[in-house]
Short mmCIF file of C-alpha atoms and ligand atoms in Angstrom, two decimals:
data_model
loop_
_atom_site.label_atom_id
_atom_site.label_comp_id
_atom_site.label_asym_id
_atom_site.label_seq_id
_atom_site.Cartn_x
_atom_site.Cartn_y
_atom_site.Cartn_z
CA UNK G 1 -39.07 3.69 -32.83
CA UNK G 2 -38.77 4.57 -29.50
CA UNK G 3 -36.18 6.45 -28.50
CA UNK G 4 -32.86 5.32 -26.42
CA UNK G 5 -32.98 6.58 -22.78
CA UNK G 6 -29.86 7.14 -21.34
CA UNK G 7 -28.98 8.40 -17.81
CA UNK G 8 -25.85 10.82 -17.36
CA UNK G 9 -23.75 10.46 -14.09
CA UNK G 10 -21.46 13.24 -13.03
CA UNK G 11 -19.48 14.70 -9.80
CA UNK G 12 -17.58 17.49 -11.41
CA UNK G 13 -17.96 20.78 -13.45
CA UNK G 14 -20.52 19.01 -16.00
CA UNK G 15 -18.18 20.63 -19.15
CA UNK G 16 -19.15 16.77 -21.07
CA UNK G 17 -23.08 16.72 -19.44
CA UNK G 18 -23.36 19.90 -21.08
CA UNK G 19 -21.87 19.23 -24.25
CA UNK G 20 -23.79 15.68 -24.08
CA UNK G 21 -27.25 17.54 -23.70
CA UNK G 22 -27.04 20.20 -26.30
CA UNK G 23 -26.19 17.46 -28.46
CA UNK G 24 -29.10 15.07 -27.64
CA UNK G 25 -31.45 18.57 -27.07
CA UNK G 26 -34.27 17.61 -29.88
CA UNK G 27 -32.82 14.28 -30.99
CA UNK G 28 -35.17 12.41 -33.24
CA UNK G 29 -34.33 8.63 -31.19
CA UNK G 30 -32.01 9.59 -28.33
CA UNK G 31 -33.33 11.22 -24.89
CA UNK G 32 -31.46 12.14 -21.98
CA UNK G 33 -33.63 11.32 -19.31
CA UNK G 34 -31.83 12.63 -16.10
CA UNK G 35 -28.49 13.45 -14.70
CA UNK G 36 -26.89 12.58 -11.75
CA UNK G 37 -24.20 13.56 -9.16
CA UNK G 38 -22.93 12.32 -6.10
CA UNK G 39 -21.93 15.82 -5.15
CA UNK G 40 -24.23 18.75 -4.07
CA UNK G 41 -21.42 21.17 -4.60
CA UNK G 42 -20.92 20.14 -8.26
CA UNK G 43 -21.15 23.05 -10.97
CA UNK G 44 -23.18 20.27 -12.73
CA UNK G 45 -25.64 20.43 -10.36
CA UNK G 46 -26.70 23.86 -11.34
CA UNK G 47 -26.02 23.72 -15.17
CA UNK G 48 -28.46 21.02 -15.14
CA UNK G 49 -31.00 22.56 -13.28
CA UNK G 50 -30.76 25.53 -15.62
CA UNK G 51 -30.78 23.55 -19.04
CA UNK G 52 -33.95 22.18 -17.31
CA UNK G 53 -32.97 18.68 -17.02
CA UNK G 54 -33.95 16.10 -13.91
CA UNK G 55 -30.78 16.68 -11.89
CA UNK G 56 -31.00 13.53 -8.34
CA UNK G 57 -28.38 14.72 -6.36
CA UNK G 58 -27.45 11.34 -3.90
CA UNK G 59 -25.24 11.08 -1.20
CA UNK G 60 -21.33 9.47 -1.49
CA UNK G 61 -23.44 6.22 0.79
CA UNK G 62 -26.34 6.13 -1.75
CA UNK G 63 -24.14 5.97 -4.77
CA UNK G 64 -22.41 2.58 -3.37
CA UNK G 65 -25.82 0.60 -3.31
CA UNK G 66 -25.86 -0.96 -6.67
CA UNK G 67 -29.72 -1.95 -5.72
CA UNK G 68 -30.39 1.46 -5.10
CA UNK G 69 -29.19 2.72 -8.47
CA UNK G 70 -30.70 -0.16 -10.63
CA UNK G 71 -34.28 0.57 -9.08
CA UNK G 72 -33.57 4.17 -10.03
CA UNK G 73 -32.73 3.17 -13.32
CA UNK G 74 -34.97 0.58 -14.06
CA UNK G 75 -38.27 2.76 -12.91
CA UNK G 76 -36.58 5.29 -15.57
CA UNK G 77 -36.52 2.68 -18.13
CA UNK G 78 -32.68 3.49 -18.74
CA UNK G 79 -31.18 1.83 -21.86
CA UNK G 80 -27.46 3.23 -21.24
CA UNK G 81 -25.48 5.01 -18.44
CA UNK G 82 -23.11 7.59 -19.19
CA UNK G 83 -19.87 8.40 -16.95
CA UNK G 84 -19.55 11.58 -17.79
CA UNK G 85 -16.50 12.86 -15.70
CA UNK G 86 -18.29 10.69 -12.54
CA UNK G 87 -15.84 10.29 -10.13
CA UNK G 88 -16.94 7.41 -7.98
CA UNK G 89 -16.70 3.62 -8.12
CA UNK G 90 -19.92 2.04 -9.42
CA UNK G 91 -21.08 -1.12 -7.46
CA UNK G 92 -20.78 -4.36 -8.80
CA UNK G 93 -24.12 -5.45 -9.06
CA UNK G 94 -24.48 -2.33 -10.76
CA UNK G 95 -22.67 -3.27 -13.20
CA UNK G 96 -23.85 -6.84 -13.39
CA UNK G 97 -27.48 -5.51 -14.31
CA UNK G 98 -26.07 -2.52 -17.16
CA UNK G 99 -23.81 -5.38 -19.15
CA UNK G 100 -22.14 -3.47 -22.08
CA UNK G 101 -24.41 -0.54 -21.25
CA UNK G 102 -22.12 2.07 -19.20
CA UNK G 103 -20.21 3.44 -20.80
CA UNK G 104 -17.49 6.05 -19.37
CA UNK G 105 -14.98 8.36 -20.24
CA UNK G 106 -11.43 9.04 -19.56
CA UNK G 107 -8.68 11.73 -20.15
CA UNK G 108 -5.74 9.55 -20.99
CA UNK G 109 -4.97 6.68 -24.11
CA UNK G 110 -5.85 3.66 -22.20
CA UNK G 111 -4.26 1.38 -20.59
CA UNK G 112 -1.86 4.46 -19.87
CA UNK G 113 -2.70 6.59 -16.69
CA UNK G 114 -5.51 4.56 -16.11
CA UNK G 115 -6.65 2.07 -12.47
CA UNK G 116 -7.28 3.56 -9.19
CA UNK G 117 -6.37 7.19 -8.25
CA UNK G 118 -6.47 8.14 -11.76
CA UNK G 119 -8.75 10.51 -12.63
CA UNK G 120 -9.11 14.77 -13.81
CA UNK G 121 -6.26 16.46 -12.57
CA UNK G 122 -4.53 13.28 -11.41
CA UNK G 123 -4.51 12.27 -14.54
CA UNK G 124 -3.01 15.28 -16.21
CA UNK G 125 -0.46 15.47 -13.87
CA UNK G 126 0.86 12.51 -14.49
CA UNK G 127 1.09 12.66 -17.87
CA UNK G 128 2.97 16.03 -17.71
CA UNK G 129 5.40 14.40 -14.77
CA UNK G 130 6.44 11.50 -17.94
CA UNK G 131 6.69 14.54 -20.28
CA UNK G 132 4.40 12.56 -22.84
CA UNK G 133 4.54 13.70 -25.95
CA UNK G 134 1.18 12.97 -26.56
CA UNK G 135 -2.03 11.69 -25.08
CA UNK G 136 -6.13 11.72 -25.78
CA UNK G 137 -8.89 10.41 -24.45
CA UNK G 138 -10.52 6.71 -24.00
CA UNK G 139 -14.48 5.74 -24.44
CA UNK G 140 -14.81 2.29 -22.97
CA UNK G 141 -17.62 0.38 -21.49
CA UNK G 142 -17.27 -0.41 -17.75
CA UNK G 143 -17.06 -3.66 -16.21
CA UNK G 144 -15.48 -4.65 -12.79
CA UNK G 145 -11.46 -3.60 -13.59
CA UNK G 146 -11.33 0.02 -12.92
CA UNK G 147 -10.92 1.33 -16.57
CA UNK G 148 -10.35 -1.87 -18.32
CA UNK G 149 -13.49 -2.52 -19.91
CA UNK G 150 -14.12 -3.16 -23.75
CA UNK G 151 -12.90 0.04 -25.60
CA UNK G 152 -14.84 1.44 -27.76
CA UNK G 153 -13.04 5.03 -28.82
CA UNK G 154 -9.70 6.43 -28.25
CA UNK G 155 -8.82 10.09 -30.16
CA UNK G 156 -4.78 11.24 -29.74
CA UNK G 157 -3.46 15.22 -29.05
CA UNK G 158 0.02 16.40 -29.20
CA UNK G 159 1.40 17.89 -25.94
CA UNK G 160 3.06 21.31 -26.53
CA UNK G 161 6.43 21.59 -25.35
CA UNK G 162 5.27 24.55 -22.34
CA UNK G 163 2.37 22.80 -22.06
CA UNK G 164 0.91 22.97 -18.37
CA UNK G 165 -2.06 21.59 -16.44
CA UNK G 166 -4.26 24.53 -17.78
CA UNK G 167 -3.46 24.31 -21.14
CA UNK G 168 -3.76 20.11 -21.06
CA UNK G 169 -7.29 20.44 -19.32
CA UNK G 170 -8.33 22.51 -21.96
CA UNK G 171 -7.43 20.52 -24.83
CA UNK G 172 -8.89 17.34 -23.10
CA UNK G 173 -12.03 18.89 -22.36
CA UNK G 174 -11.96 19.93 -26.27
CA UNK G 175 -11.17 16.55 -27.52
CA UNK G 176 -13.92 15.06 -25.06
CA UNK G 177 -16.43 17.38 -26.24
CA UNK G 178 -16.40 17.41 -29.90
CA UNK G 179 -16.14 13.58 -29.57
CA UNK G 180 -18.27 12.02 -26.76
CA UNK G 181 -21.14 13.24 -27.79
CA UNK G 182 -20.98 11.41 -31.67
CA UNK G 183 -19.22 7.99 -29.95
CA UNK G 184 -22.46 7.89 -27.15
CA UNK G 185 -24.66 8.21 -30.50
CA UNK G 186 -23.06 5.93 -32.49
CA UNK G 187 -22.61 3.24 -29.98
CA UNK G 188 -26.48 3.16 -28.40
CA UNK G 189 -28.19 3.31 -31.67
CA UNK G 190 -25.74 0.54 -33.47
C1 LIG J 1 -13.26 14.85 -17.68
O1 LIG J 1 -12.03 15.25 -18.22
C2 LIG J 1 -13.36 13.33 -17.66
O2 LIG J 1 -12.65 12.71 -18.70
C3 LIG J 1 -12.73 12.99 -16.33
O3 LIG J 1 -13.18 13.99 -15.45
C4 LIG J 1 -13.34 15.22 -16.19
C5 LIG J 1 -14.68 15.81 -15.81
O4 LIG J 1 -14.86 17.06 -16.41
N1 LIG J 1 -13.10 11.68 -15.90
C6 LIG J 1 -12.30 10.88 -15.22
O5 LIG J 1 -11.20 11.23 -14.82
C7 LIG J 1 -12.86 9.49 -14.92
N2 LIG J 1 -11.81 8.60 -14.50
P1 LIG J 1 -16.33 17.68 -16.55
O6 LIG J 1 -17.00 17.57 -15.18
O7 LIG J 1 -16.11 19.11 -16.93
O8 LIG J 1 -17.06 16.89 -17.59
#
């Protein structure tokens, strides 16, 4: 069998790209063929490069042109785009070409704190400014409705009564870490 290809996107501190390729690192029928970021500041940038990974650093302008992506990903033979705390919108036509095979993740329970503006410490924020008493994290493919698409995984964590942005980044980057990595596996090889 040949193994499932999949292509990570990232803008941020790569805490799930990491946790993603240790996972994959040696996988009998997944590969993780490249990673990449729409920001040459990112810490994932230079994680990557050290794990040894293809890291393509694009520009913000680059990142809109859903042609320009799909010929990237198609001469890669990618099977399945990961969002892995990627920050930007992805094009349309994008989209269009990857049906049911993006897949993303986010740091609230869906449909709550989700749509535009909502994303890392946005999201965290606001969910401390409702004084939530609890929240999680959503795996869903992506189609055209910022977060809306088909859900695939959601996993719940109490919020402590002191609990403060630190503490609630922590536990979300936890939660997203021991679980993205087994929902990514489970949904591309199903
Ligand atoms: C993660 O918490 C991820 O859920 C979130 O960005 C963070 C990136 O952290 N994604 C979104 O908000 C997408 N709407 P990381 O760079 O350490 O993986």
């Amino acid at each position: 069998m040949n193994k499932v290809r999949l292509a990570l996107f990232a803008s941020g501190t790569g805490s799930n790209v990491m946790s993603i390729l240790d996972y994959f690192k040696d996988h009998q029928h997944v590969e993780i063929v490249f990673v990449l970021t729409n920001n040459p500041q990112a810490l994932v940038v230079e994680k990557a490069q050290a794990f040894g990974v293809r890291i393509d650093v694009l520009s913000n302008e680059i990142v809109e042109n859903g042609n320009i992506l799909s010929t990237i990903c198609e001469a890669a033979a990618i099977d399945y785009v990961i969002l892995a705390g990627y920050l930007r919108k992805i094009p349309a036509d994008f989209i269009h070409n990857y049906p049911q095979k993006i897949i993303n993740i986010h740091p609230s329970l869906l449909p709550k704190f989700g749509g535009k503006g909502m994303y890392g410490d946005n999201v965290h924020k606001a969910v401390l400014a409702e004084s939530e008493v609890a929240t999680g994290i959503t795996i869903h493919f992506v189609n055209e409705e910022f977060d809306k698409g088909e859900l695939i995984a959601q996993f719940s964590c109490a919020l402590a009564a002191d609990e403060t942005l630190a503490t609630l980044k922590e536990k979300i980057h936890a939660l997203e870490q021991l679980n993205f990595p087994k929902v990514i596996e489970k949904t591309v090889l199903n």
